[in-house]
PDB file of N, CA and C in Angstrom:
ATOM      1  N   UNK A  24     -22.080  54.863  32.973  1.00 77.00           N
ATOM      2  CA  UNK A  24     -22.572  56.164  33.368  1.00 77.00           C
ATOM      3  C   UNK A  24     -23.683  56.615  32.408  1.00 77.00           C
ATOM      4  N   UNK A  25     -24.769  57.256  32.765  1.00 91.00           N
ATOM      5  CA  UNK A  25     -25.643  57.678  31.846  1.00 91.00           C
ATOM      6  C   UNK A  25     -25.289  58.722  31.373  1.00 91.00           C
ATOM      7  N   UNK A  26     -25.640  59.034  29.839  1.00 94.00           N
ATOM      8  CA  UNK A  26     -25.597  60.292  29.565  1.00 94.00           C
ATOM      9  C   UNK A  26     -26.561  61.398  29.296  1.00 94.00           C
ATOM     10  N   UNK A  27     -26.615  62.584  29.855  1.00 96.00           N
ATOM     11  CA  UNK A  27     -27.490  63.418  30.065  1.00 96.00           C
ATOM     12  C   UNK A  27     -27.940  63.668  28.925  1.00 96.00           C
ATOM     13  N   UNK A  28     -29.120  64.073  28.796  1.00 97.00           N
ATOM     14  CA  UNK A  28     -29.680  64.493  27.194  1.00 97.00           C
ATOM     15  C   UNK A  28     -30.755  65.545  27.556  1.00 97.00           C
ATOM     16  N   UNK A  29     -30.870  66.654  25.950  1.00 96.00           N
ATOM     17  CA  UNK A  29     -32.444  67.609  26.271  1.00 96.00           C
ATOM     18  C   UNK A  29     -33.351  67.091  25.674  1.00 96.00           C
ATOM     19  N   UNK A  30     -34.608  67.396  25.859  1.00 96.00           N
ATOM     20  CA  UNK A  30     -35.694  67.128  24.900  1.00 96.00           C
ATOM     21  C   UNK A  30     -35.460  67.150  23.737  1.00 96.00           C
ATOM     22  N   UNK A  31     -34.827  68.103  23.080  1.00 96.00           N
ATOM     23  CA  UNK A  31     -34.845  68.313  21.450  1.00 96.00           C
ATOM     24  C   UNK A  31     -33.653  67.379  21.111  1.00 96.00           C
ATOM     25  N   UNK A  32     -32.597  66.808  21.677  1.00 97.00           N
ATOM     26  CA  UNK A  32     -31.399  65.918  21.662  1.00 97.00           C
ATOM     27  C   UNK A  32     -32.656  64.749  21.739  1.00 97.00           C
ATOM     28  N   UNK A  33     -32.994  64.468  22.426  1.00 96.00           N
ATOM     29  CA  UNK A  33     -33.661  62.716  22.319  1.00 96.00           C
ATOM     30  C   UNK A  33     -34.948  62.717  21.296  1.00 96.00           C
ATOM     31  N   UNK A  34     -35.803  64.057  21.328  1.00 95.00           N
ATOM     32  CA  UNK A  34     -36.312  63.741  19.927  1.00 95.00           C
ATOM     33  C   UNK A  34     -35.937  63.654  18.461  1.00 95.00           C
ATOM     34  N   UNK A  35     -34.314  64.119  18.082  1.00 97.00           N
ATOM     35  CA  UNK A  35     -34.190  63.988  16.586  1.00 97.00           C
ATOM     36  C   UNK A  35     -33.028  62.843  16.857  1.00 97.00           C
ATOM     37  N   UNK A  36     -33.092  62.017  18.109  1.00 95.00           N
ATOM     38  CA  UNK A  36     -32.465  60.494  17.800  1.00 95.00           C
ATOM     39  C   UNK A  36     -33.248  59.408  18.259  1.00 95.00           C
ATOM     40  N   UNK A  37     -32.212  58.098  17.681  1.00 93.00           N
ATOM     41  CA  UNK A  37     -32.972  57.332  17.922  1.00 93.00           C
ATOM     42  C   UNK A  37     -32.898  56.828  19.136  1.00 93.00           C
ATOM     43  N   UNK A  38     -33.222  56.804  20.579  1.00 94.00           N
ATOM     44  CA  UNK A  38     -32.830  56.189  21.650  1.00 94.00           C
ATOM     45  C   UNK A  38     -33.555  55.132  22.019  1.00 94.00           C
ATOM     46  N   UNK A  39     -32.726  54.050  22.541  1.00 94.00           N
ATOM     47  CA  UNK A  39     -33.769  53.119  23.172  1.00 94.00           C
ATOM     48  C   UNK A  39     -34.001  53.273  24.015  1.00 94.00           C
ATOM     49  N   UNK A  40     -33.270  53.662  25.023  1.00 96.00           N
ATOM     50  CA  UNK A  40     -33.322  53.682  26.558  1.00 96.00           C
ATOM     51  C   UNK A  40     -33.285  54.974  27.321  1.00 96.00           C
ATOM     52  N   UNK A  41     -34.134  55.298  28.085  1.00 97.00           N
ATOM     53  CA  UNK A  41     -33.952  56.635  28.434  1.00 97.00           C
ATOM     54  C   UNK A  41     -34.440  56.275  30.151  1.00 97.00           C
ATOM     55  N   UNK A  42     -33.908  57.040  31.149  1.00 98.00           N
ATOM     56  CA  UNK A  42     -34.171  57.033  32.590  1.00 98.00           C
ATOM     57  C   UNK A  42     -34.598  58.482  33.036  1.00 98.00           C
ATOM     58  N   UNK A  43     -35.938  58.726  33.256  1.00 98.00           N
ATOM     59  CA  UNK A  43     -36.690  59.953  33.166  1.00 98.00           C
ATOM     60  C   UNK A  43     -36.274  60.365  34.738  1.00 98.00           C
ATOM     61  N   UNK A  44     -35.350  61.679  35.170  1.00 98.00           N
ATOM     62  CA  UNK A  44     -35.685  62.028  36.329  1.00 98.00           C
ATOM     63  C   UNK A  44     -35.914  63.434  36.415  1.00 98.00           C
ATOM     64  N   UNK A  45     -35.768  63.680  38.062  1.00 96.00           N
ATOM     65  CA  UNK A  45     -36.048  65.044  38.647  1.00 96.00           C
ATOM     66  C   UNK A  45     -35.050  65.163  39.337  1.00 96.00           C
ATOM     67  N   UNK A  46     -34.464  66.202  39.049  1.00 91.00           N
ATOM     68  CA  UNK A  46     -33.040  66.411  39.985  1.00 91.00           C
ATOM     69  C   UNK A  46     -32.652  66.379  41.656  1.00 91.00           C
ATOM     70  N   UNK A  47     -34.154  67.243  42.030  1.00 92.00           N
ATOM     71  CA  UNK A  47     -34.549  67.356  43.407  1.00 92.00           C
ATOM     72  C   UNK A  47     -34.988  65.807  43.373  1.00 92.00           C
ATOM     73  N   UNK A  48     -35.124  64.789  43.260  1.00 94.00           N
ATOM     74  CA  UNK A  48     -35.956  62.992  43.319  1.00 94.00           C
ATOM     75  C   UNK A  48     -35.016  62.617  43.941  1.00 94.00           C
ATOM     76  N   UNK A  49     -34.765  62.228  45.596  1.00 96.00           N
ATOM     77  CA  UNK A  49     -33.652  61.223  46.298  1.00 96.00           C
ATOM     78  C   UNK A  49     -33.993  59.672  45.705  1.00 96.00           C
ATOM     79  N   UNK A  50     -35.226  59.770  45.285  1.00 96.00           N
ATOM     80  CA  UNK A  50     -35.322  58.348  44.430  1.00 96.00           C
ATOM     81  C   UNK A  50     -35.277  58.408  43.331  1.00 96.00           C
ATOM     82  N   UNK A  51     -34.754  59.143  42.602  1.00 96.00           N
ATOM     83  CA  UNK A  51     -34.153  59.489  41.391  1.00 96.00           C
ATOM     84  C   UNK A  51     -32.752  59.109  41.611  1.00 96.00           C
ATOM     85  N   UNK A  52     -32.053  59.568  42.388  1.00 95.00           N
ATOM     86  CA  UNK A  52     -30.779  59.982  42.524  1.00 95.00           C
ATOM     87  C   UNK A  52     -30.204  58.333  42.537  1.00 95.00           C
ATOM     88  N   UNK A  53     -31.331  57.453  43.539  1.00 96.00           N
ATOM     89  CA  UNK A  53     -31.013  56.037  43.801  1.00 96.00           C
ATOM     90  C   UNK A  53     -31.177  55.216  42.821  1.00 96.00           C
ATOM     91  N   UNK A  54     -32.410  55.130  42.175  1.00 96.00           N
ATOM     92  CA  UNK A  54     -32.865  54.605  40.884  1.00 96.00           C
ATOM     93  C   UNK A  54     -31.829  54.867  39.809  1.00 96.00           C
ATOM     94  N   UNK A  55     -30.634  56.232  39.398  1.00 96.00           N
ATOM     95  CA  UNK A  55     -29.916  56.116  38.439  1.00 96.00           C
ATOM     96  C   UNK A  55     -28.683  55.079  39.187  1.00 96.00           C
ATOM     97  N   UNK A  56     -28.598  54.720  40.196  1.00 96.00           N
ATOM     98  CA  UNK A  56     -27.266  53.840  40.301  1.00 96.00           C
ATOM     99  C   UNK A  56     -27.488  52.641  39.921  1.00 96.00           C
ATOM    100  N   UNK A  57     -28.517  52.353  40.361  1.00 97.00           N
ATOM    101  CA  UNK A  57     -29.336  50.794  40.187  1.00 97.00           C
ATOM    102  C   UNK A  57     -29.329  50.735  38.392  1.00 97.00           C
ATOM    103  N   UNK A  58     -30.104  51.470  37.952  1.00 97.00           N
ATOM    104  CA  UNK A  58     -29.958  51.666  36.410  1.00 97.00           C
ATOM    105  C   UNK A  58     -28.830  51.559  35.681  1.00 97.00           C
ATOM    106  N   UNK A  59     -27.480  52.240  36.203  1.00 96.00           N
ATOM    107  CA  UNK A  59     -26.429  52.021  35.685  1.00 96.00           C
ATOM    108  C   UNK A  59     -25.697  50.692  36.101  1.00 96.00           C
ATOM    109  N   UNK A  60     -25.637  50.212  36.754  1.00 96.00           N
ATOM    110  CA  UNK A  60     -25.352  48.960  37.703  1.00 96.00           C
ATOM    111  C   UNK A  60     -25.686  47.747  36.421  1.00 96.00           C
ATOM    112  N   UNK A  61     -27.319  47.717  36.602  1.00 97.00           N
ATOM    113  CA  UNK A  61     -28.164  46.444  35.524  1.00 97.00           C
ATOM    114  C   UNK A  61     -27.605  46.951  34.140  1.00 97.00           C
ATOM    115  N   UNK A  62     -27.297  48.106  33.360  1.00 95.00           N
ATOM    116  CA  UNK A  62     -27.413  48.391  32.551  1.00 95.00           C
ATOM    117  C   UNK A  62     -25.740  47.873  32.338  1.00 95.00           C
ATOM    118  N   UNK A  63     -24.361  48.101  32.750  1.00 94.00           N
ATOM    119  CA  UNK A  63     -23.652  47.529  32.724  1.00 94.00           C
ATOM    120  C   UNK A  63     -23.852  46.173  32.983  1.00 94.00           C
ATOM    121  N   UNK A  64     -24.469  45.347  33.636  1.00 94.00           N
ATOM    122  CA  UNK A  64     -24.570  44.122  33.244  1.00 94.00           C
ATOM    123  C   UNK A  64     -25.120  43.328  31.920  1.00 94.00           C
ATOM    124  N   UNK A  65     -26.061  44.058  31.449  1.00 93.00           N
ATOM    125  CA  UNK A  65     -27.051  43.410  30.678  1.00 93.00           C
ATOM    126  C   UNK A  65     -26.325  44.642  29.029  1.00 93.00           C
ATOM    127  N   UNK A  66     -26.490  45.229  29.446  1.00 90.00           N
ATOM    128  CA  UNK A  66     -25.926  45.946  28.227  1.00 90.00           C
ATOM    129  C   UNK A  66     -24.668  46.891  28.214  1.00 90.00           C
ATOM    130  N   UNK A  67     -23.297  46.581  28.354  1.00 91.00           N
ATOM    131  CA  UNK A  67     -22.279  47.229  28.477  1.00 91.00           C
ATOM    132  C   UNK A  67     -21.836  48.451  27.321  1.00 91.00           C
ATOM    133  N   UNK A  68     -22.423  47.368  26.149  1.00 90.00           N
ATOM    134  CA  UNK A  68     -22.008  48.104  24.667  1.00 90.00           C
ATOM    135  C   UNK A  68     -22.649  49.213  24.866  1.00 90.00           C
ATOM    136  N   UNK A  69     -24.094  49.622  25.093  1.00 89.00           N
ATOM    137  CA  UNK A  69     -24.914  50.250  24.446  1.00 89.00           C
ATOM    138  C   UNK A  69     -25.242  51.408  25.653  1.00 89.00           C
ATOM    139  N   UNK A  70     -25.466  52.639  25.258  1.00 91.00           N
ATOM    140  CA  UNK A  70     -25.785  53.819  26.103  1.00 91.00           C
ATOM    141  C   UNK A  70     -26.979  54.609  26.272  1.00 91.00           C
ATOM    142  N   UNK A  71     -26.955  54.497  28.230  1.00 93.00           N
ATOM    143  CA  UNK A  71     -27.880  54.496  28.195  1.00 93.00           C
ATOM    144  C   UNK A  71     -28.536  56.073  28.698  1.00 93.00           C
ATOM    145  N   UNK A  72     -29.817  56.574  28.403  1.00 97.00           N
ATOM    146  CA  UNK A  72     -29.246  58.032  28.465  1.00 97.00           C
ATOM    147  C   UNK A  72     -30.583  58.756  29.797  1.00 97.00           C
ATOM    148  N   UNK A  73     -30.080  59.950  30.235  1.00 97.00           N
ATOM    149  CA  UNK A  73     -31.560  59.954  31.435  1.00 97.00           C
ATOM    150  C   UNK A  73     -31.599  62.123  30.712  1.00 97.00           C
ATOM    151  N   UNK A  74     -32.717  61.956  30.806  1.00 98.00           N
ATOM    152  CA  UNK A  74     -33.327  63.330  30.308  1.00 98.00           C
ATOM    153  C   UNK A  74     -34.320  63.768  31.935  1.00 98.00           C
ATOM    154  N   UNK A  75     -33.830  64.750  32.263  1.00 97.00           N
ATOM    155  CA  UNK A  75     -34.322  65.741  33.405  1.00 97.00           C
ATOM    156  C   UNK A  75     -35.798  66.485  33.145  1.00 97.00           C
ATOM    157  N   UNK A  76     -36.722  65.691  33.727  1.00 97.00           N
ATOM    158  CA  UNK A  76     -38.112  66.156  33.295  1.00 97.00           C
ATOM    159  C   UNK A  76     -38.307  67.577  33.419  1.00 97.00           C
ATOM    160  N   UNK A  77     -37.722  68.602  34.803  1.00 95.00           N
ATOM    161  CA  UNK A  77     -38.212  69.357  34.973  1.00 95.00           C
ATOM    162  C   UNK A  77     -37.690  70.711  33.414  1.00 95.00           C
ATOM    163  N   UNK A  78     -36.981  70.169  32.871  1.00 96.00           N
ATOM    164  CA  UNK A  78     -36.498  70.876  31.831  1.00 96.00           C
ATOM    165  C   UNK A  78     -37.215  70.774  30.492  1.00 96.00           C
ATOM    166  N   UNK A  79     -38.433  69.802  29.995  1.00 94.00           N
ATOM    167  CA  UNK A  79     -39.064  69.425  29.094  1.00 94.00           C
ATOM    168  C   UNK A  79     -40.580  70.243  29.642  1.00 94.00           C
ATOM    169  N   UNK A  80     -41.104  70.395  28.190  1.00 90.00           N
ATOM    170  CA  UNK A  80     -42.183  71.349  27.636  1.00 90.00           C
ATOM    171  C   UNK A  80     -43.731  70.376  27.886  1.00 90.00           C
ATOM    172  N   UNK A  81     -43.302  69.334  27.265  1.00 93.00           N
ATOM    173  CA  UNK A  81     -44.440  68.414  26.447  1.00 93.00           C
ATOM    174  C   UNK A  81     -44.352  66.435  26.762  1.00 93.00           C
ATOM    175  N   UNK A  82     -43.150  66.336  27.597  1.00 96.00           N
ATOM    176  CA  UNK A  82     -42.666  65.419  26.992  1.00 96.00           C
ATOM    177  C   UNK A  82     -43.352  64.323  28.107  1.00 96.00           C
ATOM    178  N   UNK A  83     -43.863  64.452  29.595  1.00 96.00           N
ATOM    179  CA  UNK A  83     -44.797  63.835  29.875  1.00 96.00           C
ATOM    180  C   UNK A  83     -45.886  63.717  29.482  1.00 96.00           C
ATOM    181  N   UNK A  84     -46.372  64.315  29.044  1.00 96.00           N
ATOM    182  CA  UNK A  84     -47.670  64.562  28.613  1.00 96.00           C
ATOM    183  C   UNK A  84     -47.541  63.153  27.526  1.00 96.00           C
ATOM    184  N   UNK A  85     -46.512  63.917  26.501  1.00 95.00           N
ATOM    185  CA  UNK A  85     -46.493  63.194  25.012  1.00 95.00           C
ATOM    186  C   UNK A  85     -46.711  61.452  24.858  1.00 95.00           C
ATOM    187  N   UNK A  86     -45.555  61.255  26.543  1.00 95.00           N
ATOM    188  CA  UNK A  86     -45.081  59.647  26.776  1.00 95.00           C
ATOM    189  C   UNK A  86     -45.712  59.330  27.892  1.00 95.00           C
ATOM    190  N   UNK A  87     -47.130  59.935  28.361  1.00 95.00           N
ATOM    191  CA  UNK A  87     -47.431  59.751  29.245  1.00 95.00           C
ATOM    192  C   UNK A  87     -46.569  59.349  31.030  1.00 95.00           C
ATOM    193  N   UNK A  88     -46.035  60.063  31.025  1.00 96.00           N
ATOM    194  CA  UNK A  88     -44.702  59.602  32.527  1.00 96.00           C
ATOM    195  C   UNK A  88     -45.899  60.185  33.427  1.00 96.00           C
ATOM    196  N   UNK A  89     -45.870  59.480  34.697  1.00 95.00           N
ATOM    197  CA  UNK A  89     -47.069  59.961  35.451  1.00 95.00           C
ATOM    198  C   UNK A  89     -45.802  60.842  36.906  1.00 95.00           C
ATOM    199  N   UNK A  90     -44.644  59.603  36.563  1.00 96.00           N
ATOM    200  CA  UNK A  90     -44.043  59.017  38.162  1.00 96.00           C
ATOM    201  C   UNK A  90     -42.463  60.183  37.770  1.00 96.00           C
ATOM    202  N   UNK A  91     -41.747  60.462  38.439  1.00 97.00           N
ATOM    203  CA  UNK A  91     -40.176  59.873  38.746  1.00 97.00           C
ATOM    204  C   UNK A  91     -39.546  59.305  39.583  1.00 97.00           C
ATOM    205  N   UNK A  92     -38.604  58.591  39.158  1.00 98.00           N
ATOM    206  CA  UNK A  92     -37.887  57.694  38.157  1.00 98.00           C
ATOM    207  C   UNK A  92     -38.634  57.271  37.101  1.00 98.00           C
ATOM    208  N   UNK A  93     -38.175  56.894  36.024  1.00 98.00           N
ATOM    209  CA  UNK A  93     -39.748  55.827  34.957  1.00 98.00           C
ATOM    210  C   UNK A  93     -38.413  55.619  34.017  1.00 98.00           C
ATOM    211  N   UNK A  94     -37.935  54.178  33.501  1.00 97.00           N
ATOM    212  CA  UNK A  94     -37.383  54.206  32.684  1.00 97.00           C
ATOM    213  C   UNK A  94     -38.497  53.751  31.618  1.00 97.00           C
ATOM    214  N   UNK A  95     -37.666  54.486  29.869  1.00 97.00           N
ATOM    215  CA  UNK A  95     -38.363  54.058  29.271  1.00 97.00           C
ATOM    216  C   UNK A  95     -37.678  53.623  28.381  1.00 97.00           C
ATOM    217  N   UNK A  96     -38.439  52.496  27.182  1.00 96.00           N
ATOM    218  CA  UNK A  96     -38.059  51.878  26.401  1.00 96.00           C
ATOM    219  C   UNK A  96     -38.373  52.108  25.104  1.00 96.00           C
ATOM    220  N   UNK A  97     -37.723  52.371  23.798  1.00 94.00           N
ATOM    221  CA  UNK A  97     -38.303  52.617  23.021  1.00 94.00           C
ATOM    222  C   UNK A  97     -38.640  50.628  22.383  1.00 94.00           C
ATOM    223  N   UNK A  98     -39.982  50.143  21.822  1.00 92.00           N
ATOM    224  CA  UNK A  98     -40.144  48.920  21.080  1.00 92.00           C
ATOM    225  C   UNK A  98     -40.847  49.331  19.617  1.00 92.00           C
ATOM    226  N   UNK A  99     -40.680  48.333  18.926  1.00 89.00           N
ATOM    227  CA  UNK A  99     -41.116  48.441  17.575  1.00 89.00           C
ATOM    228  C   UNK A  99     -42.815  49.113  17.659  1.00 89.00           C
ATOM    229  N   UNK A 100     -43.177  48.151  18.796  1.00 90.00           N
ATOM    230  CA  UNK A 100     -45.215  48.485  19.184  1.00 90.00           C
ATOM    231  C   UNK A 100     -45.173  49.954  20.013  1.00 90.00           C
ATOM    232  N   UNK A 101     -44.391  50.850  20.179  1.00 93.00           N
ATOM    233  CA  UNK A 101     -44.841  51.938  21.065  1.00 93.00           C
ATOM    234  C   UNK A 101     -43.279  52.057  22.400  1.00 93.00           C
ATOM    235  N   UNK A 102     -43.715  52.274  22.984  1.00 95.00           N
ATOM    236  CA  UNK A 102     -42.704  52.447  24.759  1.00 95.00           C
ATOM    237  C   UNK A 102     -43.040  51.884  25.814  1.00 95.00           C
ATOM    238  N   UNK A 103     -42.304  51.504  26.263  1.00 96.00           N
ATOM    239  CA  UNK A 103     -43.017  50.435  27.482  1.00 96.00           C
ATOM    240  C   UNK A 103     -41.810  51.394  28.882  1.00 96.00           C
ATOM    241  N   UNK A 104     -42.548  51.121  29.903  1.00 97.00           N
ATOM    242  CA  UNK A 104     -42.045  51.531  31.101  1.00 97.00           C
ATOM    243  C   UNK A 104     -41.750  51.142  32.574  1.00 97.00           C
ATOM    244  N   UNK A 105     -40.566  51.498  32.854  1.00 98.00           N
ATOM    245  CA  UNK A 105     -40.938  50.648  34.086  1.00 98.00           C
ATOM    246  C   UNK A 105     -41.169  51.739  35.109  1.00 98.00           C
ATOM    247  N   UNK A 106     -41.608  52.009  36.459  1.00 96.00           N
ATOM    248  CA  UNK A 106     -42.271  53.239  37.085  1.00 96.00           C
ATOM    249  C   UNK A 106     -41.613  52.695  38.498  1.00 96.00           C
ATOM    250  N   UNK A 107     -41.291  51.676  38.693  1.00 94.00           N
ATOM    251  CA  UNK A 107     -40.977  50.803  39.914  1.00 94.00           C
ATOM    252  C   UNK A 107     -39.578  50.060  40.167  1.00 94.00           C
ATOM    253  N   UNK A 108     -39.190  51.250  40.607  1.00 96.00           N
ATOM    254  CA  UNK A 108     -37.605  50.943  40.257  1.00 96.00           C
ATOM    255  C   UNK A 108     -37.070  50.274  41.589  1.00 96.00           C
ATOM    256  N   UNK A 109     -37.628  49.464  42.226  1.00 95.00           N
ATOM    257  CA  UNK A 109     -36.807  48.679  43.837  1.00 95.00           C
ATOM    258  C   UNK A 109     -35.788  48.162  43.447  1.00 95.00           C
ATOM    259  N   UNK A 110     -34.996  47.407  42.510  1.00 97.00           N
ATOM    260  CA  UNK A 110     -33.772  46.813  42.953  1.00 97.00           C
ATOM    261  C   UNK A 110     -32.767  46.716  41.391  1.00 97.00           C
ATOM    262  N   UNK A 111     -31.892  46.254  41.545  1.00 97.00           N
ATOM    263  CA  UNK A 111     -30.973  46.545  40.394  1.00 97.00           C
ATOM    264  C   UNK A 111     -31.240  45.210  39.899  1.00 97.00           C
ATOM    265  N   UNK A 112     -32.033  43.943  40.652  1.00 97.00           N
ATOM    266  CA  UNK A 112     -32.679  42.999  39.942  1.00 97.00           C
ATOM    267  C   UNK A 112     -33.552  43.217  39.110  1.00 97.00           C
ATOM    268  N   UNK A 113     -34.645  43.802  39.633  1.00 97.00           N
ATOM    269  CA  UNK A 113     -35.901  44.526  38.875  1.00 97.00           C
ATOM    270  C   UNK A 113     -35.443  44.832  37.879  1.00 97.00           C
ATOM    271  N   UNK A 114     -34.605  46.102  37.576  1.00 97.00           N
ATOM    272  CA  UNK A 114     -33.916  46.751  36.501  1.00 97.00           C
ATOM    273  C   UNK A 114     -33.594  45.684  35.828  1.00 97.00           C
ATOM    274  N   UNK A 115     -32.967  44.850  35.508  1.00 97.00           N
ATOM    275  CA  UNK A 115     -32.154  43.755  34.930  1.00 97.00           C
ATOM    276  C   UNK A 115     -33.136  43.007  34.675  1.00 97.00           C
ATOM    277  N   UNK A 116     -33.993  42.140  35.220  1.00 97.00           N
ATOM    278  CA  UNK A 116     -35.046  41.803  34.427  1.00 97.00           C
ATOM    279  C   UNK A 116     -35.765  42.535  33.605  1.00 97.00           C
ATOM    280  N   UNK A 117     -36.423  43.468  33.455  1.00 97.00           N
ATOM    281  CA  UNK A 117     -37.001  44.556  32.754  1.00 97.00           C
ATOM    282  C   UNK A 117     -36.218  44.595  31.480  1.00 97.00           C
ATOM    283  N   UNK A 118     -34.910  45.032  31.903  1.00 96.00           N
ATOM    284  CA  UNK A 118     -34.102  45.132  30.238  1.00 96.00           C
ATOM    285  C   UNK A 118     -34.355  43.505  29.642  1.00 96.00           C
ATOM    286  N   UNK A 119     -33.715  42.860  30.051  1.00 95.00           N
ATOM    287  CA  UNK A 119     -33.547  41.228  29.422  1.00 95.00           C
ATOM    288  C   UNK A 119     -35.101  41.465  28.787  1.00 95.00           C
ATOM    289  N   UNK A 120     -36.169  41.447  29.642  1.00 94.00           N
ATOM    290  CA  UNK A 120     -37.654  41.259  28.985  1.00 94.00           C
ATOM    291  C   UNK A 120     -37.254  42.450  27.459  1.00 94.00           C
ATOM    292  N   UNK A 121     -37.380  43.366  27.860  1.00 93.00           N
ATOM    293  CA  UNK A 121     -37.281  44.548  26.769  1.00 93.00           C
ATOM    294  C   UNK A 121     -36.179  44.249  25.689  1.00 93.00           C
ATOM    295  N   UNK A 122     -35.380  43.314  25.766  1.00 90.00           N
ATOM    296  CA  UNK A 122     -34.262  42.961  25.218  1.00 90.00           C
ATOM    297  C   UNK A 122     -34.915  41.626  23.896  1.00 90.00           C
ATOM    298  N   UNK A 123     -35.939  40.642  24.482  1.00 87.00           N
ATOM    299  CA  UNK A 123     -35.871  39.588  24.544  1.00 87.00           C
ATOM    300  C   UNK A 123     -36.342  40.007  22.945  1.00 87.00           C
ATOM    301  N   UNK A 124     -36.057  38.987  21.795  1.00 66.00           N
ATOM    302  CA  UNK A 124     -36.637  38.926  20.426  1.00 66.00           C
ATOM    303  C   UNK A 124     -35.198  39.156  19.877  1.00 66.00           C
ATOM    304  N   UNK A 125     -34.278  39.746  20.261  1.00 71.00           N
ATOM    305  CA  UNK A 125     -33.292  40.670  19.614  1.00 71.00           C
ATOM    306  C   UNK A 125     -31.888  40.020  19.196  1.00 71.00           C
ATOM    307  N   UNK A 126     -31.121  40.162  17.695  1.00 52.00           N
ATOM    308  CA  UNK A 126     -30.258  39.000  17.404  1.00 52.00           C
ATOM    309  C   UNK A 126     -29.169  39.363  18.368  1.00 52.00           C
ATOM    310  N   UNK A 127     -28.149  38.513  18.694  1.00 48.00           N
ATOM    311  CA  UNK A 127     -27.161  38.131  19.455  1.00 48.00           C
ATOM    312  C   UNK A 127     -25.976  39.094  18.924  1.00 48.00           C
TER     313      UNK A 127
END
């Protein structure tokens, strides 16, 4: 299950993973099942969290989000995103890629 977070909650932590929506988004609504789905596959341990755009000040702007859905990633080089959320495959590749470098 994701856990909900505010702007000022995900800026004074460290998150890797965040799933950007809009409450009113029916492809929001679809995109978090798919998200939770891959995300229990590929990462069971680890939590993953979705922050409600229409409630943030700055925070597209900041991370550039153009879209909703957009998951994002935090990496050592910056954030990477995915904007194209079709299948709970998609999702699952995306993490593994975003995953890939990382010890066991």
């Amino acid at each position: 299950m994701l856990e909900e977070i505010t702007e000022a909650e995900w800026r004074k932590r460290n998150i890797r993973y965040t799933l950007i929506v809009s409450p009113f988004c029916l492809s929001c609504q679809v995109a978090e099942t798919m998200v939770e789905e891959a995300f229990r596959y590929v990462a069971p341990k680890e939590t993953m969290y979705k922050l409600n755009l229409q409630l943030t000040k700055t925070f597209a702007y900041d991370y550039n989000i153009e879209t909703v859905p957009t998951l994002l990633c935090k990496q050592p080089e910056g954030y990477t995103q995915l904007t194209q959320i079709r299948s709970t495959a998609n999702v699952i590749q995306w993490l593994v890629e975003t995953r890939k470098g990382e010890s066991k």
